[in-house]
mmCIF file of C-alpha atoms and ligand atoms in Angstrom:
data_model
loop_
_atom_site.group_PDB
_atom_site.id
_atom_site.type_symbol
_atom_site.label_atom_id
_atom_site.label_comp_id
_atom_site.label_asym_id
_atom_site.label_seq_id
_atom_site.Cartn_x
_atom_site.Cartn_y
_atom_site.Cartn_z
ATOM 1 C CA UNK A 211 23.894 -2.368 21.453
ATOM 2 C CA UNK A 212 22.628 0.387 18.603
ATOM 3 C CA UNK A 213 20.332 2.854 20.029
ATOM 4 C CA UNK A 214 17.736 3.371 17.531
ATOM 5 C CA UNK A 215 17.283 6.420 15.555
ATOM 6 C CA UNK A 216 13.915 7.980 13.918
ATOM 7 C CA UNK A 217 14.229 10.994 11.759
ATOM 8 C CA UNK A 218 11.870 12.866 10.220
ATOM 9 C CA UNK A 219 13.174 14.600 6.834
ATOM 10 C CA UNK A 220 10.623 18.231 6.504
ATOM 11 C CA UNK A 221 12.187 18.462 2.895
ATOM 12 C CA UNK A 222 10.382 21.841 1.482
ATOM 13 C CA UNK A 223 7.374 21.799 3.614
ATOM 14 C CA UNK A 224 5.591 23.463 6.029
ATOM 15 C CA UNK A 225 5.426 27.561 6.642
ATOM 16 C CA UNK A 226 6.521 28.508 10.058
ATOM 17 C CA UNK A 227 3.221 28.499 11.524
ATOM 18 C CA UNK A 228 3.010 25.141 10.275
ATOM 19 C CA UNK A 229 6.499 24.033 11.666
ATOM 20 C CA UNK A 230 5.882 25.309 15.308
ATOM 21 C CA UNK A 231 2.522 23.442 15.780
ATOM 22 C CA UNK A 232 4.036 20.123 14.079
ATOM 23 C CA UNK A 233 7.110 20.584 16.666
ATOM 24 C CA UNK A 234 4.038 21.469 19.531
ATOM 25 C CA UNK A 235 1.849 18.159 18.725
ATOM 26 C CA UNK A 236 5.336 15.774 18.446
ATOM 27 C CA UNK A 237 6.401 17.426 22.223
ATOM 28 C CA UNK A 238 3.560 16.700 23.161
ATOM 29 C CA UNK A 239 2.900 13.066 22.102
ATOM 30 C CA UNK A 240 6.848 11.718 22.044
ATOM 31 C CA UNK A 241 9.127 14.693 23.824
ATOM 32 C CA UNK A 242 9.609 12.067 26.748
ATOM 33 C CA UNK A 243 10.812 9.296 24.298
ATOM 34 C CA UNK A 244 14.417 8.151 25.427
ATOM 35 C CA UNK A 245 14.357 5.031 24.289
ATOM 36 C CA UNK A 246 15.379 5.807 20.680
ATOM 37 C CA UNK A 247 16.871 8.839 19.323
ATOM 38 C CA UNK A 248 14.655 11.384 17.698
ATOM 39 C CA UNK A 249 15.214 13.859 15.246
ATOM 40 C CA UNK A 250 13.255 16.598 12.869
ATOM 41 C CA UNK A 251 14.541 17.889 10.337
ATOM 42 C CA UNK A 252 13.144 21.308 9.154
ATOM 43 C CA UNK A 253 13.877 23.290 6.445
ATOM 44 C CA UNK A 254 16.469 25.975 7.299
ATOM 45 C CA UNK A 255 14.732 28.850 8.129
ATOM 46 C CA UNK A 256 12.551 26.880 10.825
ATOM 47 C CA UNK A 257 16.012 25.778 12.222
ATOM 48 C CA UNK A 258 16.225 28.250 14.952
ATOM 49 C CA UNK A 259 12.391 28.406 16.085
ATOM 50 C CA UNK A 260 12.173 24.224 16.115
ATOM 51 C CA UNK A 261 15.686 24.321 18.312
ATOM 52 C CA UNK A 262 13.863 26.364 21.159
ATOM 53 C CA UNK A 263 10.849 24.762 21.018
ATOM 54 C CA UNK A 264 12.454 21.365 21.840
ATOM 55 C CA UNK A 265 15.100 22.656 24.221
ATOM 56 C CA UNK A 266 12.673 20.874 26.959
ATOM 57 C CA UNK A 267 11.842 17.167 25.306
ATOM 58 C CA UNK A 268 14.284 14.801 24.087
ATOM 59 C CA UNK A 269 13.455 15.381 20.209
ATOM 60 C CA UNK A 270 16.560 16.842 18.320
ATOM 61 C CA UNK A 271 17.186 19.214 15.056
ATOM 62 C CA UNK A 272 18.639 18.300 12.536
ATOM 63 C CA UNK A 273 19.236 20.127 9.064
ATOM 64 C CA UNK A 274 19.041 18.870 5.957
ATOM 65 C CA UNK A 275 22.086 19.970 3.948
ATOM 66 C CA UNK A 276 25.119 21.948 4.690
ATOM 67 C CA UNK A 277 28.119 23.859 2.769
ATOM 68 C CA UNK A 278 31.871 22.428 3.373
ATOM 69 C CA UNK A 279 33.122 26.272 3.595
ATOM 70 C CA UNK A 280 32.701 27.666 6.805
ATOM 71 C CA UNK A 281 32.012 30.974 5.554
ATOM 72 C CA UNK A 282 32.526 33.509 2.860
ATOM 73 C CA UNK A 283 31.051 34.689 -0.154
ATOM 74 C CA UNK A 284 29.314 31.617 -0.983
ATOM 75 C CA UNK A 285 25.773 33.016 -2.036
ATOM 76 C CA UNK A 286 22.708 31.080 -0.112
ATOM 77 C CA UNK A 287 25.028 28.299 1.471
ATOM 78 C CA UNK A 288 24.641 28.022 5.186
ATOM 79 C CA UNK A 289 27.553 26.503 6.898
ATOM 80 C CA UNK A 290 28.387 23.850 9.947
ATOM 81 C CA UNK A 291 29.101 26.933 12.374
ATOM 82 C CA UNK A 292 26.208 28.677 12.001
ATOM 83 C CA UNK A 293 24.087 25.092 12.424
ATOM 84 C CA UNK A 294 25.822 24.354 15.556
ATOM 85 C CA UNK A 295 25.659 27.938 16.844
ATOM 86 C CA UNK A 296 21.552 27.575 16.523
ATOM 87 C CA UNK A 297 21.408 24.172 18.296
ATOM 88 C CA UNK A 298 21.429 21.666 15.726
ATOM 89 C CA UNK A 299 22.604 18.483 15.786
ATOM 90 C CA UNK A 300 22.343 16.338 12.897
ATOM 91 C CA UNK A 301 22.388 16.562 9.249
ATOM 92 C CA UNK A 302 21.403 15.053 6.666
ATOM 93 C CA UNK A 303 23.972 14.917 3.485
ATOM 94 C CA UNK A 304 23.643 13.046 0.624
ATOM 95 C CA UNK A 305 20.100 12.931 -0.380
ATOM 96 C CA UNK A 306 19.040 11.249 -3.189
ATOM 97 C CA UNK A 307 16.420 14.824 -4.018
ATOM 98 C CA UNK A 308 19.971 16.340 -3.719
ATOM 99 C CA UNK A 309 22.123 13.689 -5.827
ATOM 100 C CA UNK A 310 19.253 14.213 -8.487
ATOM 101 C CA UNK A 311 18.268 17.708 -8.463
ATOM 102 C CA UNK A 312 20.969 19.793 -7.321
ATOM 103 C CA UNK A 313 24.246 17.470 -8.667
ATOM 104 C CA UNK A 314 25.349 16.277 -5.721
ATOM 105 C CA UNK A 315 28.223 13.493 -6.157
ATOM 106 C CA UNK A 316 29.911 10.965 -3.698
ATOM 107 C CA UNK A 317 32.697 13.737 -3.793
ATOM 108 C CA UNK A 318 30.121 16.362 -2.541
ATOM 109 C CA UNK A 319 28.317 14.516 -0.180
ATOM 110 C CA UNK A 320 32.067 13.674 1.115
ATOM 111 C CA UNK A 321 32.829 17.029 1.820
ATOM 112 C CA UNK A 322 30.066 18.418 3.423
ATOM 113 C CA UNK A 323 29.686 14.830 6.011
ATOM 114 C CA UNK A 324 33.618 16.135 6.450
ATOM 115 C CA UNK A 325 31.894 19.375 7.344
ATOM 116 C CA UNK A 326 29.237 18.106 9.193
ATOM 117 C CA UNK A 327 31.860 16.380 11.617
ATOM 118 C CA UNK A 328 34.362 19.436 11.920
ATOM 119 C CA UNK A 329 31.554 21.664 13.182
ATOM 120 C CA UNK A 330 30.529 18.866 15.657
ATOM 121 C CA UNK A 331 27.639 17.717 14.315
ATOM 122 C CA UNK A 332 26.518 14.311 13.456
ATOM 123 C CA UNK A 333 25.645 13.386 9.744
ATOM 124 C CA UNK A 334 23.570 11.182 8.710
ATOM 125 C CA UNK A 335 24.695 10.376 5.727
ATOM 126 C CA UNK A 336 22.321 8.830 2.643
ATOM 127 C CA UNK A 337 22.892 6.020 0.282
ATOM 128 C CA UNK A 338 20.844 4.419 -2.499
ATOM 129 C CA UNK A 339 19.783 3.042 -5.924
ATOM 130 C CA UNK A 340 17.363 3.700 -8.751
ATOM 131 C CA UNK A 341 15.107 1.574 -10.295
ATOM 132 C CA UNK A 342 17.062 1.373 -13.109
ATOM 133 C CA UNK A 343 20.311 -0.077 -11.003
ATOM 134 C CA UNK A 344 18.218 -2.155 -8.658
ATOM 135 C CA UNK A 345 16.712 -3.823 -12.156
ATOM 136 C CA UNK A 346 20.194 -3.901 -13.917
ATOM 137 C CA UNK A 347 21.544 -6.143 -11.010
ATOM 138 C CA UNK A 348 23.701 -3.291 -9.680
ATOM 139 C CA UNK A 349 22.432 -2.875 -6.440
ATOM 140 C CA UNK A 350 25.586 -3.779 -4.186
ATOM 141 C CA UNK A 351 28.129 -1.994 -6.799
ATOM 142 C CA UNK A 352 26.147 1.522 -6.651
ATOM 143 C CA UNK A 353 25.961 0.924 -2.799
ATOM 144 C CA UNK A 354 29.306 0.072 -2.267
ATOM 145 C CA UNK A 355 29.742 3.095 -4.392
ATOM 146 C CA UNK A 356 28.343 5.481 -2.568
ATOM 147 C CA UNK A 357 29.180 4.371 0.899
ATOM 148 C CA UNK A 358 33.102 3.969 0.035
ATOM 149 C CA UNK A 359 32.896 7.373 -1.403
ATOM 150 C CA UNK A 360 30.977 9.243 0.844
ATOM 151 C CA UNK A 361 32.614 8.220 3.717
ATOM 152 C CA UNK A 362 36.222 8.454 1.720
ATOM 153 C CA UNK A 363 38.984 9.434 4.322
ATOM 154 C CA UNK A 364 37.158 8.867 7.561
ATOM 155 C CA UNK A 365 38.567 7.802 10.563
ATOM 156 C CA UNK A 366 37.192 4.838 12.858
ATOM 157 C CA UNK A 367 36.737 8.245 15.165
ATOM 158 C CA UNK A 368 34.922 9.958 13.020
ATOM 159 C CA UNK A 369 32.312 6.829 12.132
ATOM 160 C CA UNK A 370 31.109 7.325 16.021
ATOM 161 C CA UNK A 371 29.229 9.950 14.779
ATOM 162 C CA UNK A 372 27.805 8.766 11.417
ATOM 163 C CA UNK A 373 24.661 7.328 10.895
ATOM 164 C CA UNK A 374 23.829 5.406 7.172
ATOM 165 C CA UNK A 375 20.487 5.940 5.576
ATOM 166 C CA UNK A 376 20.096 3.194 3.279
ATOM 167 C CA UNK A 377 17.292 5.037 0.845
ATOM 168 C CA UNK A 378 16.790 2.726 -2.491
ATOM 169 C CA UNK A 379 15.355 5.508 -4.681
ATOM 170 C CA UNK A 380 12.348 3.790 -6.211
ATOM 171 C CA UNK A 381 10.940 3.635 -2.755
ATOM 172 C CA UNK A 382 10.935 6.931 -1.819
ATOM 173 C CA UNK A 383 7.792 9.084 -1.518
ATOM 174 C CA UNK A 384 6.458 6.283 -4.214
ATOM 175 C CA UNK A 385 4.470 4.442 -1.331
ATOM 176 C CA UNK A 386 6.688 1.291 -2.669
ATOM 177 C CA UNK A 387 8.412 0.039 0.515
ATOM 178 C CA UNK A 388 11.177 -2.347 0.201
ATOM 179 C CA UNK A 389 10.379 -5.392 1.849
ATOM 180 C CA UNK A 390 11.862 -5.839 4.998
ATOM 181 C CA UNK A 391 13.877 -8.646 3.765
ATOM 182 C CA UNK A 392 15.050 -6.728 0.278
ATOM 183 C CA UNK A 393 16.456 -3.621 3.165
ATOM 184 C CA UNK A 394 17.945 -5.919 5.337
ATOM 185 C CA UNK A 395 20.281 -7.298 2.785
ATOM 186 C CA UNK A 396 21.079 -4.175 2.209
ATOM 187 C CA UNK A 397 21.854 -3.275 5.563
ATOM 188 C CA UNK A 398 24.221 -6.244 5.410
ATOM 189 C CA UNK A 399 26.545 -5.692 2.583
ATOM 190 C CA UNK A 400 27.024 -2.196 3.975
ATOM 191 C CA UNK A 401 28.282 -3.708 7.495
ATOM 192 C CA UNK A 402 30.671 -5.848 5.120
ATOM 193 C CA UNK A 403 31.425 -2.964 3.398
ATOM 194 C CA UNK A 404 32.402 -0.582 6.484
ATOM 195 C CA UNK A 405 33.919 -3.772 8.095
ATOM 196 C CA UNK A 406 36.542 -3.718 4.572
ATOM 197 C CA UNK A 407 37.198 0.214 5.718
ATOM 198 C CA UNK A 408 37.165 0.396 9.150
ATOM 199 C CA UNK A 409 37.044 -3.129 10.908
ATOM 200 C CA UNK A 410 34.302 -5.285 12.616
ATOM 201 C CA UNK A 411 34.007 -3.204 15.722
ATOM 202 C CA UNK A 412 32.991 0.148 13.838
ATOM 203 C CA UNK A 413 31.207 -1.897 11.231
ATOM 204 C CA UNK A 414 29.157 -3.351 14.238
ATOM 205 C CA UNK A 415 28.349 0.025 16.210
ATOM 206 C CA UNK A 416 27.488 2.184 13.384
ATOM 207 C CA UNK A 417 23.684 2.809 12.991
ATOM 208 C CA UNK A 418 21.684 2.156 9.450
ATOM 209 C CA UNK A 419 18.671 3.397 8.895
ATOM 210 C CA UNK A 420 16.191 2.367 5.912
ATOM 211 C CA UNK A 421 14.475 5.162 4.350
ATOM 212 C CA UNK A 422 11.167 4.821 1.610
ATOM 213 C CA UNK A 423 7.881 5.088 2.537
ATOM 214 C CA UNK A 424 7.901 3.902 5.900
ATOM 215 C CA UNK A 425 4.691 4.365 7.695
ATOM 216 C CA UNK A 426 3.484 3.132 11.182
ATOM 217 C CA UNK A 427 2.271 -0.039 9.773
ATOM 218 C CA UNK A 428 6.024 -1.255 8.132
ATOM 219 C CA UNK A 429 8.282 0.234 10.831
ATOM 220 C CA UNK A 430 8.057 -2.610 13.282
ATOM 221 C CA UNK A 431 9.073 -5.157 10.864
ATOM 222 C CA UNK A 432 11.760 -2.824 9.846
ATOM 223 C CA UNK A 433 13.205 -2.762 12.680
ATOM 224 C CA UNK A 434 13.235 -6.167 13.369
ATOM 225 C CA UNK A 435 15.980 -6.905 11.183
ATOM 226 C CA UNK A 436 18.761 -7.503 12.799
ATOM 227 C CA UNK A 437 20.841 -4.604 10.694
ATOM 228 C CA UNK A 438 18.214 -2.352 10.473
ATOM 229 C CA UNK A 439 18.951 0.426 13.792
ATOM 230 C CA UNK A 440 15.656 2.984 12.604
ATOM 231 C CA UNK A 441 14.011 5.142 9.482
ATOM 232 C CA UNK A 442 14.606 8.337 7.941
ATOM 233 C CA UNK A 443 10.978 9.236 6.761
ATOM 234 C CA UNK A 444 10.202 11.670 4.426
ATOM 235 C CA UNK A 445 5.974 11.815 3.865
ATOM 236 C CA UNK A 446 4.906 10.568 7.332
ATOM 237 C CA UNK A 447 7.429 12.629 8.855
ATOM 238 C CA UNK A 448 4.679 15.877 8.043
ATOM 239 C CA UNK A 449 1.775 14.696 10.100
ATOM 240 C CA UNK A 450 2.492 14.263 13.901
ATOM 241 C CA UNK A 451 0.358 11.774 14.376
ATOM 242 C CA UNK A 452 2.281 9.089 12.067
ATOM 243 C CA UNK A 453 5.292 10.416 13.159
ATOM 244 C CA UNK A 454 4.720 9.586 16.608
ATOM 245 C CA UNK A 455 3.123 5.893 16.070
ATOM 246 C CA UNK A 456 6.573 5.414 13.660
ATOM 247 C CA UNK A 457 8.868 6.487 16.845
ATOM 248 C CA UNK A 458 6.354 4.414 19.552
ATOM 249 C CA UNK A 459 5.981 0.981 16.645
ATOM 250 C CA UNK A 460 9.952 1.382 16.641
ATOM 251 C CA UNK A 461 10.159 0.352 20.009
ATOM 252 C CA UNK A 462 7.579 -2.015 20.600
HETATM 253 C C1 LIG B 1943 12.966 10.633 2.385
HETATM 254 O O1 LIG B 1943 12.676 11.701 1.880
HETATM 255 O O2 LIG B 1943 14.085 10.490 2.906
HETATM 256 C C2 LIG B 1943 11.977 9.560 2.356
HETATM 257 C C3 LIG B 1943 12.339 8.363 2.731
HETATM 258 O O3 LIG B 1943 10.714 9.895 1.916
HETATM 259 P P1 LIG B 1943 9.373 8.995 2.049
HETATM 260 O O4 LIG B 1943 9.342 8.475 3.474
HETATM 261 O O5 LIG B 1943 8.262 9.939 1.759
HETATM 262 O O6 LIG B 1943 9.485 7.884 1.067
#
């Protein structure tokens, strides 16, 4: 049985003020949750601060990139020791904002989920298309693409602590959800891809989440799919209130 898991990706919001009331209003609403996993992920320099303000609720920290060095003169980079010496727990790798804006390749995001694991830490690891692929018919190739390379080199061992965002581009921060049935087929073919890598037991046990525009209204339908094990939200990740109706519709 998949525990479900609900993160919130920050991306470049919120000042610190900001950050610690967000992380005050979600303890208060959904720091007893147990039921799924939860998870917010700041930007860096709220990192520390949203670490102790959660020590006492069940909602985790996650980060949302990391460097594969683990230190040295490596300008601006923040590495997987100095996450896990903070308290962090997850991160994410592989976003498509990062594939897009900052050049990130399967070969990248390889090395820093690598990175992620070797400093303990769980990645969740993202995946998707464009508009342009989804229209050309090359939905399954790109995905296939990106999961095979991403997760290049891992062993069965190491998939215990990956999670798969499935993110189609087009859908996020667009307000275009994929239907339910469009991210569940999805879901699928990467099973019967990480089935072809690993075999059926990991292919079974690893968690997927969908990620575009989910709100409280779409999550429970989401989640219904029977590959479908949670969101990674981006917008309604910034207001506690829809964050905390996503995490309480995920279980209901
Ligand atoms: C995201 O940034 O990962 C995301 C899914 O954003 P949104 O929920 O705003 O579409």
């Amino acid at each position: 049985m998949r525990k479900k898991i609900i993160a919130g990706n920050w991306k470049m919001y919120k000042t610190a003020a900001e950050a610690a009331e967000l992380i005050a209003a979600l303890k208060k609403d959904i720091g007893g949750v147990t039921a799924v996993d939860v998870v917010v992920c700041p930007p860096f320099v709220h990192l520390s601060s949203a670490v102790e303000q959660s020590r006492s609720c069940s909602i985790a920290v996650g980060a949302q990139n990391i460097y594969w060095e683990e230190f040295g003169a490596f300008t601006g980079e923040v590495s997987g020791p100095m996450l896990t010496s903070i308290g962090v727990k997850y991160v994410i790798v592989g976003h498509s904002e990062r594939r897009q804006f900052f050049g990130e390749t399967n070969e990248t995001v390889n090395k820093r989920a690598r990175a992620v694991l070797k400093a303990g830490l769980k990645p969740i690891v993202c995946v998707g298309e464009v508009l342009a692929e989804r229209e050309s018919g090359r939905t399954f190739d790109v995905i296939r693409d990106h999961v095979t390379g991403s997760l290049a080199g891992f062993t069965k061992e190491d998939m215990l602590k990956v999670i798969i965002a499935y993110e189609p581009v087009w859908a996020i921060g667009t307000g275009k959800t994929a239907s339910a049935q469009q991210a569940q087929e999805v879901h699928k073919f990467i099973r019967e891809v990480l089935l072809k890598m690993f075999d059926k037991a990991t292919a079974d046990a690893t968690r997927l989440q969908y990620g575009g525009s989910v709100k409280p209204e779409n999550i429970a339908e989401l989640v219904a799919q029977p590959d479908i094990d949670g969101a990674l939200v981006g917008g309604a990740s910034l207001k506690a209130d829809s964050f905390a109706a996503i995490v309480r519709n995920s279980m209901s």
